[in-house]
Short mmCIF file of C-alpha atoms and ligand atoms in Angstrom, two decimals:
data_model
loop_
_atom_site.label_atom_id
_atom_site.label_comp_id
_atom_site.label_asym_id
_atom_site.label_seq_id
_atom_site.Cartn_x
_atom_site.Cartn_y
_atom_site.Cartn_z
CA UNK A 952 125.67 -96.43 114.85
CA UNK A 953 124.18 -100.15 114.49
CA UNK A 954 123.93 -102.65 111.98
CA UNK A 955 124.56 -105.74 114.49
CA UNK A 956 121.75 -107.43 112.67
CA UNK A 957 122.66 -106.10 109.10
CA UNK A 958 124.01 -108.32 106.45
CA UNK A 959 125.38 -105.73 103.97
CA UNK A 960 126.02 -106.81 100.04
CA UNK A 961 128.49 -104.07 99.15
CA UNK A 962 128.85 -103.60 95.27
CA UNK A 963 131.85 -101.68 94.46
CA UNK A 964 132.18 -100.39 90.89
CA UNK A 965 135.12 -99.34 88.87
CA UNK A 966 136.12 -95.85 89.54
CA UNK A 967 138.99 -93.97 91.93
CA UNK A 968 136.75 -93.93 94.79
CA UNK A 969 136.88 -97.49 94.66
CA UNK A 970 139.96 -97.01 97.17
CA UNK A 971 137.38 -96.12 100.04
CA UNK A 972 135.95 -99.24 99.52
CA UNK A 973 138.68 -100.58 101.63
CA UNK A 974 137.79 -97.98 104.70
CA UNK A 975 134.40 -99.09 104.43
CA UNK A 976 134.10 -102.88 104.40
CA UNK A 977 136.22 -101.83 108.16
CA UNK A 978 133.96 -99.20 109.32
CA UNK A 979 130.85 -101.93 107.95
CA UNK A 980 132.55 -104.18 110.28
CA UNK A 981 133.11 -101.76 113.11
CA UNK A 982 128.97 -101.04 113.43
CA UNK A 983 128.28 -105.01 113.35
CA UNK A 984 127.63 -105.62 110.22
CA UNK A 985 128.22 -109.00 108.26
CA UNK A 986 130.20 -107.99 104.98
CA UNK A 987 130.30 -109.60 101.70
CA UNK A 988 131.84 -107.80 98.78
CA UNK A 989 130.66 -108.15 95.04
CA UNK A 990 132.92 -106.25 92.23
CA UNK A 991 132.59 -105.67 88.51
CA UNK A 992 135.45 -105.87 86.35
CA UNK A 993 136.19 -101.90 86.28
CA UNK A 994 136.24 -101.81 90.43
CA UNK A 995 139.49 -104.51 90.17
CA UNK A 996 141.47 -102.28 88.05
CA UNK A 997 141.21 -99.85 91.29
CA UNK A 998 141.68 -102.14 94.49
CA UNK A 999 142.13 -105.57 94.05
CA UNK A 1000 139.71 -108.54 95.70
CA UNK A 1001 142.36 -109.77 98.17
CA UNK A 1002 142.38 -106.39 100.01
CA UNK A 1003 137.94 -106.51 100.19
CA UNK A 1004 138.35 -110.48 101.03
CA UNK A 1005 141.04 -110.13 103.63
CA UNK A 1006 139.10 -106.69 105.20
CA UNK A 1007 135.27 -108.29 104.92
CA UNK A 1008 136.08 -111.68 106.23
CA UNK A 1009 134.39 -113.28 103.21
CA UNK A 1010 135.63 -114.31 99.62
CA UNK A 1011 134.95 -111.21 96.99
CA UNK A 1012 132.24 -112.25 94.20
CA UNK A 1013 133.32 -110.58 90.84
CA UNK A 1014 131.61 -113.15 88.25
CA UNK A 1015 128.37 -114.70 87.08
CA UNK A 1016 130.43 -117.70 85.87
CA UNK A 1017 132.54 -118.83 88.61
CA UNK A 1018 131.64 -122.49 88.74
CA UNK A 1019 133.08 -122.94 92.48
CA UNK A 1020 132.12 -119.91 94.01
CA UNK A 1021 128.64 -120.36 92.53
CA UNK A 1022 128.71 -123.73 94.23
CA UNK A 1023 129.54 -122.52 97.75
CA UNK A 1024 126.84 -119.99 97.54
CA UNK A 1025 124.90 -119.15 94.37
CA UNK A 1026 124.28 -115.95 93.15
CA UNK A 1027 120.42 -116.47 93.90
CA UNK A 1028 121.32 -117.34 97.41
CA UNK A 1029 123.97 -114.53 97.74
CA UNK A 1030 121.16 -112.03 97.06
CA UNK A 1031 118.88 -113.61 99.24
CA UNK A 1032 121.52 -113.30 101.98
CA UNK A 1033 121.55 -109.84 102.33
CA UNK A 1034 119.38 -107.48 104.50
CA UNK A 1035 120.63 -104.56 102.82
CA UNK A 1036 122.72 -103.91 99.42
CA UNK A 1037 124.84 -100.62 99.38
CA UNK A 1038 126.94 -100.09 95.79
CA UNK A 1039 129.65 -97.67 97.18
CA UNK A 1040 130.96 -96.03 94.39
CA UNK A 1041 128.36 -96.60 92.26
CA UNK A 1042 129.84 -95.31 88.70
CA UNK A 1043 127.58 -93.40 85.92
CA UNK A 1044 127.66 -96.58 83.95
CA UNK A 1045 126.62 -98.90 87.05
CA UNK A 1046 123.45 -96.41 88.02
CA UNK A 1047 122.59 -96.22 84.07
CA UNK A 1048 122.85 -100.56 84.12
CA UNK A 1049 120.55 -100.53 87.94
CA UNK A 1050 118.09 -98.18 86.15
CA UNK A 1051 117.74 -100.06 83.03
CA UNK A 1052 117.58 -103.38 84.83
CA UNK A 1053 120.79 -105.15 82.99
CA UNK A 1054 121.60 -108.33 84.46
CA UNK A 1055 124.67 -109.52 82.50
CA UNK A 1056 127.16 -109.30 85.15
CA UNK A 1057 127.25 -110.13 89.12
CA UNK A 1058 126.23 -106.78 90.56
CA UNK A 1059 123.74 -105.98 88.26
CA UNK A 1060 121.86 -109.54 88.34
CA UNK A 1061 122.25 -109.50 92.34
CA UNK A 1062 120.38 -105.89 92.46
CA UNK A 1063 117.31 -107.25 90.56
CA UNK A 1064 117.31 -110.75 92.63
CA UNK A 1065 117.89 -109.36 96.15
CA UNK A 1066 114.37 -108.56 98.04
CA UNK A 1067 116.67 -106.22 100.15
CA UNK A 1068 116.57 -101.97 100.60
CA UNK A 1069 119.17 -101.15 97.94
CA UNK A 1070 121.22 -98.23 98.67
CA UNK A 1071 123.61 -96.18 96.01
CA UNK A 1072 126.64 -93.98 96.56
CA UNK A 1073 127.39 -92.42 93.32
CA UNK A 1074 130.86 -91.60 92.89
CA UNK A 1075 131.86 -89.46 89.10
CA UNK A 1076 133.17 -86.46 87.66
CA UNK A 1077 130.66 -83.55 88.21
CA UNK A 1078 130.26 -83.02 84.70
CA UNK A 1079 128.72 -86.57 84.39
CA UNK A 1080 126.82 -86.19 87.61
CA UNK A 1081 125.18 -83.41 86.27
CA UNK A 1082 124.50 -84.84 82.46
CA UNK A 1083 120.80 -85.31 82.05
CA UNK A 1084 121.32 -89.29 81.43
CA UNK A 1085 122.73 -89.55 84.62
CA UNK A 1086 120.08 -87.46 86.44
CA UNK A 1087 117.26 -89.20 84.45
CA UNK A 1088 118.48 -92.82 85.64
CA UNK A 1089 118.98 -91.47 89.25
CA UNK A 1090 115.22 -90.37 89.07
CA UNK A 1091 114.19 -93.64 87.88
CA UNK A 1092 115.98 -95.59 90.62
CA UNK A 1093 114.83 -93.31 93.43
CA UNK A 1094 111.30 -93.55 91.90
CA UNK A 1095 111.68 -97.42 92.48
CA UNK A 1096 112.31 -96.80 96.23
CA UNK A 1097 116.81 -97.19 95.77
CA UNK A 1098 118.13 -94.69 97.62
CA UNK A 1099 120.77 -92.00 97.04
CA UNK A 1100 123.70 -91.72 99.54
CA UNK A 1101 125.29 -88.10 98.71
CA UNK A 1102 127.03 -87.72 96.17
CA UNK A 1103 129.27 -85.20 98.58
CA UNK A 1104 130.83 -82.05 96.19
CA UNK A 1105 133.80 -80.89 96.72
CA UNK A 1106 137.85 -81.31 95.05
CA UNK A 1107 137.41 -84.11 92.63
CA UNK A 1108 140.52 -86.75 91.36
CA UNK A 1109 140.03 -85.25 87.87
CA UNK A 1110 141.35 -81.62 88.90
CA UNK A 1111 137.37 -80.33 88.69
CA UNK A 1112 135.71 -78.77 91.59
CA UNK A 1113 131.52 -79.62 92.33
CA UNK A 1114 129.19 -82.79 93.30
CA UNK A 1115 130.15 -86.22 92.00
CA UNK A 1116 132.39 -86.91 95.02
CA UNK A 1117 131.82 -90.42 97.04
CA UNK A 1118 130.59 -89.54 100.39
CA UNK A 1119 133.61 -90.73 102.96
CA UNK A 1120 133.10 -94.23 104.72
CA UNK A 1121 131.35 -92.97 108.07
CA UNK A 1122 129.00 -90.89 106.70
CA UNK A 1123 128.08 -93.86 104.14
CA UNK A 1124 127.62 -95.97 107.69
CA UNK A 1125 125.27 -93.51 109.84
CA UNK A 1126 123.53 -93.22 106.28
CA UNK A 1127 122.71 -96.98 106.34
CA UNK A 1128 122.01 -97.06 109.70
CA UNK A 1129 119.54 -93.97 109.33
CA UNK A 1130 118.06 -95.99 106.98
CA UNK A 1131 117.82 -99.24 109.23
CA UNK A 1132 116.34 -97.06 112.08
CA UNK A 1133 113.76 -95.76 109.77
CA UNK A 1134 112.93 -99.10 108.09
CA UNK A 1135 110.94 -99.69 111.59
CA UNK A 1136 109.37 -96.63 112.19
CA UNK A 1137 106.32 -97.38 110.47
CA UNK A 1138 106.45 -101.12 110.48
CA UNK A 1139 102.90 -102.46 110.27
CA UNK A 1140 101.50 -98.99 109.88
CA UNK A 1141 98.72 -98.85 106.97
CA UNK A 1142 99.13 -95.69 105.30
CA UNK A 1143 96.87 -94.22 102.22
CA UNK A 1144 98.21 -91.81 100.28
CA UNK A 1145 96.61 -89.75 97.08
CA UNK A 1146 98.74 -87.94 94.74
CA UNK A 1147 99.00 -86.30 91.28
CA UNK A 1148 96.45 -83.85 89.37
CA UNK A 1149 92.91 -85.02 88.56
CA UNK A 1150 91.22 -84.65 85.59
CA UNK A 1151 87.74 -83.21 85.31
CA UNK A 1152 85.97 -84.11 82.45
CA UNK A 1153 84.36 -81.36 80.03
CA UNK A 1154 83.43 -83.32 77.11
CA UNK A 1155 85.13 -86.89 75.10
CA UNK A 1156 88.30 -85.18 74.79
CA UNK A 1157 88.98 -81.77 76.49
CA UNK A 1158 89.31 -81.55 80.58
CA UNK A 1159 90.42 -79.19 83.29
CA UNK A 1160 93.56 -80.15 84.78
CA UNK A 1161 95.87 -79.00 87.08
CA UNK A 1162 99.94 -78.84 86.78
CA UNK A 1163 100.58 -81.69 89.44
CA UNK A 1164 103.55 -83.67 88.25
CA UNK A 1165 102.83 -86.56 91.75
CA UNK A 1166 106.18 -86.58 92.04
CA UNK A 1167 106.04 -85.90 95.72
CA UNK A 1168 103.02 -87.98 96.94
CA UNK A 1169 104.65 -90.52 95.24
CA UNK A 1170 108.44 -90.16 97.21
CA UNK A 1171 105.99 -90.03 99.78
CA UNK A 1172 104.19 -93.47 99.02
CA UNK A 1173 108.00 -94.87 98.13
CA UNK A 1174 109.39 -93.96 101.41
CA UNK A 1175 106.47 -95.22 103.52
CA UNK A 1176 106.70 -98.74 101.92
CA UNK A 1177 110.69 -98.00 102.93
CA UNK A 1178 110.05 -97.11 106.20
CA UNK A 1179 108.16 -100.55 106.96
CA UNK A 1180 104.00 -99.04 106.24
CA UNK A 1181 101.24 -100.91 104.63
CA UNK A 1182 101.06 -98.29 101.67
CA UNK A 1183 97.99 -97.88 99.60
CA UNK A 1184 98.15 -95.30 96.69
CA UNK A 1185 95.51 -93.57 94.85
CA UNK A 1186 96.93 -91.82 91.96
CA UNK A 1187 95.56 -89.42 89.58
CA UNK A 1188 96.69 -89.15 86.03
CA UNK A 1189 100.08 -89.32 85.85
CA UNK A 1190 103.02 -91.93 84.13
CA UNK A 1191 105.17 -92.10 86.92
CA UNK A 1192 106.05 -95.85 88.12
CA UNK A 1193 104.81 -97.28 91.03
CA UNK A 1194 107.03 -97.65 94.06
CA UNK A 1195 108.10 -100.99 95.05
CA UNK A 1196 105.47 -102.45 97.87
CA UNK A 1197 103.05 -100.06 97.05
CA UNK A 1198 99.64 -100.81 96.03
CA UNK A 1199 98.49 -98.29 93.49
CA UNK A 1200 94.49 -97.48 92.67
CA UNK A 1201 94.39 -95.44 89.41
CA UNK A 1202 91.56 -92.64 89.04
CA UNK A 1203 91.02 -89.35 87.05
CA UNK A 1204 88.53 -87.43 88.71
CA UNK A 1205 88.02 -85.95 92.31
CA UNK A 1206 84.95 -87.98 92.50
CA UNK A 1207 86.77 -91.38 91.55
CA UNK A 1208 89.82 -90.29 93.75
CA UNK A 1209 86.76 -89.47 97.12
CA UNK A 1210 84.95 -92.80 96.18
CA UNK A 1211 88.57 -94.62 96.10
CA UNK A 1212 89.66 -93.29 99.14
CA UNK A 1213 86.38 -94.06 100.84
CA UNK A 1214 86.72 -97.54 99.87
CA UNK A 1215 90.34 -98.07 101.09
CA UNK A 1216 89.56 -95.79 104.18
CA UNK A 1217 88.30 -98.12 106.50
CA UNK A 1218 91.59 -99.35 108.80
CA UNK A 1219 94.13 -96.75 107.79
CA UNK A 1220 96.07 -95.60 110.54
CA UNK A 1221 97.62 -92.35 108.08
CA UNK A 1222 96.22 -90.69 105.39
CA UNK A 1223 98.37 -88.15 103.42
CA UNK A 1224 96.42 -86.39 100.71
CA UNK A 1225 99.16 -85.15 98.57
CA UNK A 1226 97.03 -84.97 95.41
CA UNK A 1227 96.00 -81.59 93.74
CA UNK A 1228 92.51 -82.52 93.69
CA UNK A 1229 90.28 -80.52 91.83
CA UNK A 1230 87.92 -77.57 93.46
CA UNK A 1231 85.54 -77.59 90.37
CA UNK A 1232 83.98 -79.88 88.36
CA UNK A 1233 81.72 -78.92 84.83
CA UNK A 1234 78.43 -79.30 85.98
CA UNK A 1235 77.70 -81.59 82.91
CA UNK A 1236 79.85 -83.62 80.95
CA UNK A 1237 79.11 -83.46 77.14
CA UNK A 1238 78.71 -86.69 75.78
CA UNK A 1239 79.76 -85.59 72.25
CA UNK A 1240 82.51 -83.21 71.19
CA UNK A 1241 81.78 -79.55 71.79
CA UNK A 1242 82.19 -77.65 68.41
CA UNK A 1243 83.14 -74.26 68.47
CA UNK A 1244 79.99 -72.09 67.36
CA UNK A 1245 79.24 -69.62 69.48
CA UNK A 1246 82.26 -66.18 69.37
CA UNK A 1247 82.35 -67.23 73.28
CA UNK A 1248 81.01 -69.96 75.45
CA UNK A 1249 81.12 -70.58 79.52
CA UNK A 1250 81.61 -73.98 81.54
CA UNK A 1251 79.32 -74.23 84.47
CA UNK A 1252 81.40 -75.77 87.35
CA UNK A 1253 80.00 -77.54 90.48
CA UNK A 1254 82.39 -77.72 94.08
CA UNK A 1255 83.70 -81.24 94.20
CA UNK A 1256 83.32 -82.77 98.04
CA UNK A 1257 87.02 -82.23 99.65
CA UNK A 1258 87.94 -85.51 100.40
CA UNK A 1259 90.55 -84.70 103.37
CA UNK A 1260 87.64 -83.13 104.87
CA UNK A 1261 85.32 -86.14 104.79
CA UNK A 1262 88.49 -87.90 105.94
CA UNK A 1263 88.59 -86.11 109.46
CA UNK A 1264 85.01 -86.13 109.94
CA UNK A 1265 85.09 -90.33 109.51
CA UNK A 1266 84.59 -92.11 112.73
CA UNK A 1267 87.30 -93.37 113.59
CA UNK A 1268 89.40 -91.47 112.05
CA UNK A 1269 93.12 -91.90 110.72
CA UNK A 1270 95.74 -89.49 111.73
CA UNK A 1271 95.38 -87.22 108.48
CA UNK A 1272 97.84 -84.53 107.20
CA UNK A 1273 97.22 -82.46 104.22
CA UNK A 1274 99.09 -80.56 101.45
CA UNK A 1275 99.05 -77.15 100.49
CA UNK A 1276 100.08 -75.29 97.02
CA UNK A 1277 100.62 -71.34 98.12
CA UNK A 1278 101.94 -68.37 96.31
CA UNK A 1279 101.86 -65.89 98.91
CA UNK A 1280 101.10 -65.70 102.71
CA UNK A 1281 102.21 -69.56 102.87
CA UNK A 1282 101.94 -69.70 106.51
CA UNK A 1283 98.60 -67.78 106.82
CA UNK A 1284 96.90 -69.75 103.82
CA UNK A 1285 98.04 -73.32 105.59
CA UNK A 1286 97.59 -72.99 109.34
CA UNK A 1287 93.61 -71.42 107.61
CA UNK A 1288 93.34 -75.34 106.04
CA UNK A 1289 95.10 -76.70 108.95
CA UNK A 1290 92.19 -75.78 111.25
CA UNK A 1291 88.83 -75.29 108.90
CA UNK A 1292 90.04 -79.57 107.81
CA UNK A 1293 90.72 -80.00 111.01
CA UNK A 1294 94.02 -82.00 110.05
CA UNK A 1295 96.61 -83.27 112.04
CA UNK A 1296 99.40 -81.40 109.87
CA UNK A 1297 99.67 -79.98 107.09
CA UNK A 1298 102.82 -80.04 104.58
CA UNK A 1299 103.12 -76.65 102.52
CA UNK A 1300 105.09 -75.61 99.68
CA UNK A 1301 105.85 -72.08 97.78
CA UNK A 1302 104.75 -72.64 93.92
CA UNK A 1303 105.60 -70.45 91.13
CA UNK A 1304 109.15 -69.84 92.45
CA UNK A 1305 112.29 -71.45 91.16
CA UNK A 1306 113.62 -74.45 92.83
CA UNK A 1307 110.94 -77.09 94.09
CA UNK A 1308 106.89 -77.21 93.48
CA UNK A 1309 105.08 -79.21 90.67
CA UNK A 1310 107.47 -80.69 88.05
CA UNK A 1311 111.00 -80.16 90.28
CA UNK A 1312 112.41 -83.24 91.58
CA UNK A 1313 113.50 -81.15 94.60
CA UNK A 1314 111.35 -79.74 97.31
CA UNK A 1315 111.01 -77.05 100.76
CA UNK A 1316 108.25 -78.42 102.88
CA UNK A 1317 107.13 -75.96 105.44
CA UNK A 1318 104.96 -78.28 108.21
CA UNK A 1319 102.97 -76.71 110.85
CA UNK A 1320 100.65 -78.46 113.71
CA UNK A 1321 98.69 -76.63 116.04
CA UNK A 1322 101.62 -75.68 118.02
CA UNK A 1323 104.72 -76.02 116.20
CA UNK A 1324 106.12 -76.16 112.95
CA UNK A 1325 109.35 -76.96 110.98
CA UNK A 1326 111.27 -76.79 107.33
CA UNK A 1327 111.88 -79.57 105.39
CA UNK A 1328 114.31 -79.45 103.00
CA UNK A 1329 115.54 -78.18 100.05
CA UNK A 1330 116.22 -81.58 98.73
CA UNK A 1331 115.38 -84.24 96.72
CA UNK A 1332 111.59 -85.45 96.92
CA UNK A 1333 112.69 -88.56 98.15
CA UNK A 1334 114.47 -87.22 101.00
CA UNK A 1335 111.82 -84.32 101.65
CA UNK A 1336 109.38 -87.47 101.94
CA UNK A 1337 111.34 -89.15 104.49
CA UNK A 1338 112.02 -86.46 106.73
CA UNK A 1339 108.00 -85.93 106.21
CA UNK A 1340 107.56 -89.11 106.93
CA UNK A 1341 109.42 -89.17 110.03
CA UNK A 1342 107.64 -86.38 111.52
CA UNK A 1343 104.86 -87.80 111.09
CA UNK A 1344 105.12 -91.07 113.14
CA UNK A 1345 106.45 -88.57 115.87
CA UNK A 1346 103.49 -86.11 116.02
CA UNK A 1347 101.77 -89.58 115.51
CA UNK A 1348 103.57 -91.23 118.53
CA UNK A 1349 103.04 -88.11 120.50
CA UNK A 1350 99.10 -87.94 119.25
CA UNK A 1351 98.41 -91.53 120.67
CA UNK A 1352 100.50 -91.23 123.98
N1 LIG B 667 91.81 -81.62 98.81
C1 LIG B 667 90.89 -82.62 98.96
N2 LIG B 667 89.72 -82.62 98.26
C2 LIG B 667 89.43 -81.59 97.43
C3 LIG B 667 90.33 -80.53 97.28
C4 LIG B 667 91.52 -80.59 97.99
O1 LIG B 667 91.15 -83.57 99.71
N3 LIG B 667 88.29 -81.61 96.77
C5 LIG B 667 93.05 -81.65 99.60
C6 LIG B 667 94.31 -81.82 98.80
O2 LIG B 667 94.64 -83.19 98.63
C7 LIG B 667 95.34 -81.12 99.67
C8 LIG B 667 94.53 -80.00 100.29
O3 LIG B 667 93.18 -80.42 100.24
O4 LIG B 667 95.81 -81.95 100.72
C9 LIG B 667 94.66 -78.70 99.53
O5 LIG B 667 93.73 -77.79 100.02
P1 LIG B 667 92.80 -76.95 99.06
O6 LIG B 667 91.79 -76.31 99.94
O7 LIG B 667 92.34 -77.70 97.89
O8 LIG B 667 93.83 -75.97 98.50
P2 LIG B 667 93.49 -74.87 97.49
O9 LIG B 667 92.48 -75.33 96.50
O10 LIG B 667 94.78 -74.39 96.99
O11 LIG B 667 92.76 -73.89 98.49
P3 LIG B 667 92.42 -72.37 98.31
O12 LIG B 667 91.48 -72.30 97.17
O13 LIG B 667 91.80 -72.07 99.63
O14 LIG B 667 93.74 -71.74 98.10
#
């Protein structure tokens, strides 16, 4: 495990687990890592800032308005310092403050100033873990690109038994250096991604949709921009915010998303078409609102061009991997699109069964390539993505070797 060239901003927030901060300012140390320690006012009721000072080698930060350590090195500067920023325990209160973008104490002004990969260990009672606030502002922070470190579940302080516990020191370490390792594997790497539904027109105010939520394309496009890539994003109709260093294109229908992509096509080295892109299109739009006078009425629909096709047949071409929605027969249906696209891989996933698909914020990805395949997941989007992600630079690697 290596962060030799890491200089780690550790926020440590005010609940028990703030004890382990301790363990892992050492074990921070032990990898290489450069440690400074910032903590809000709850975190000192727990451990005190002489024990993080004398363990990190550095003075503890715990205020906005400390006039001399402000002068040393101001807060501006102390964000700009670090390569990455880890919050270990990160309490209910601190994610909700990180997700709403407070800035009215040290850590919380520090997260929004740093340029840095920000990494959170929540640490709570599983009750509050599982409270929809708390879940709502972890979405929102992982949809920004912050990443979630555990929580671990297990005996909690409080007597209760489930998730909400801090994950222990060294598996907070090989996390952050997982995430240093994969901050390189796409560096320079221009990736194009599409996600979410699109939206076929059949008159001014009705259209055929789809149930595509683009949660997952965009983990997908969040965790390329993570992992170093160039990431262009063409989404479909959906409100979800963009991922930080991604460049977003907004369409609505397949033929704005194929004329988008065409566009942006030209020196992509990966394209991921995670969007639900519609099959049919009504054959005419109405310009005027269709009133109801007929006892029934039929909408003529055309084939829309499939864009991951026209993809692989582009000269050249980028390596391309595909997405497929299956109900049954999931293998048969994508190793069928795998070969008739002529894709590099293709990322499938059972819908209409509990526990991942459209509007889930966790995911199973079954992959398959022309001779091989493997499981992703269950897990959280974000970390399905990654692991996606991952694979793909190998089969990519082992493509261009
Ligand atoms: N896709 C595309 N252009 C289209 C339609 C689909 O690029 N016009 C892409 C999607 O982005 C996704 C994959 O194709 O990566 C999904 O394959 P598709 O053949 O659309 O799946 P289904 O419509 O579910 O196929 P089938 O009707 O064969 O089940």
């Amino acid at each position: 495990m290596c962060l030799r060239d890491e200089r780690v901003l550790l926020g440590v927030s005010g609940g028990i687990a703030a004890y382990k901060a301790a363990e892992l300012v050492r074990r921070l140390r032990d990898a290489g890592a450069q440690v400074r320690v910032v903590m809000t006012d709850g975190a000192k009721r727990f451990i005190t800032p002489l024990t993080l000072q004398a363990l990190s080698g550095n003075p503890v930060r715990d205020s906005l308005w400390d006039e001399g350590a402000e002068a040393a090195m101001g807060h501006i500067e102390l964000a700009r310092w670090a390569t990455r920023v880890l919050v270990a325990p990160a309490t209910a209160d601190t994610l909700a403050r990180l997700a709403h973008g407070h800035a009215d104490d040290l850590l919380s002004t520090l997260v929004l100033a740093t340029a840095a990969p920000v990494a959170v260990a929540p640490a709570m009672n599983q009750q509050m873990w599982a409270h929809p606030a708390t879940q709502a502002n972890v979405a929102l922070l992982r949809g920004r690109g912050v990443q979630v470190f555990g929580p671990g579940a297990g005996d909690q302080a409080c007597g209760e038994v489930g998730p909400g516990r801090l994950l222990e020191p060294d598996e907070l370490v090989s996390a952050l250096a997982s995430q240093v390792r994969a901050s390189a594997m796409l560096a320079g790497v221009r990736v194009l991604i599409t996600a979410g539904p699109t939206f076929e027109d059949i008159d001014p105010v009705r259209f055929i949709g789809n149930r595509s939520s683009g949660k997952m394309g965009f983990a997908v496009a969040a965790a390329a921009a993570a992992m170093g890539a160039e990431v262009s994003l063409i989404a479909g109709p959906v409100a979800l915010p963009t991922p930080v260093g991604v460049a977003r294109i907004n369409v609505r229908s397949a033929a704005q998303m194929l004329a988008a992509v065409m566009d942006a096509l030209p020196g992509q080295d990966i394209y991921i078409g995670a969007a639900a892109v519609a099959d049919y299109t009504p054959a005419c739009v109405a310009d005027k609102k269709i009133k109801k006078t007929a006892a029934d009425m039929a909408v003529a629909l055309d084939r829309t061009t499939d864009i991951l096709a026209t993809v692989t047949a582009a000269t050249p071409r980028p390596f391309v991997v595909g997405f497929a929605a299956e109900t049954h027969d999931l293998e048969h249906y994508a190793r069928d699109k795998l070969q008739r696209k002529g894709l590099d891989l293709i990322a499938a996933n059972q819908v209409g069964c509990a526990g991942g698909g459209f509007e889930a914020d966790c995911n199973t990805l079954q992959v398959f390539w022309a001779d091989g395949e493997r499981t992703l997941g269950p897990d959280s989007k974000a970390v399905v993505a990654q692991q996606l992600l991952a694979l793909v630079a190998e089969r990519r690697a082992m493509a261009n070797a």
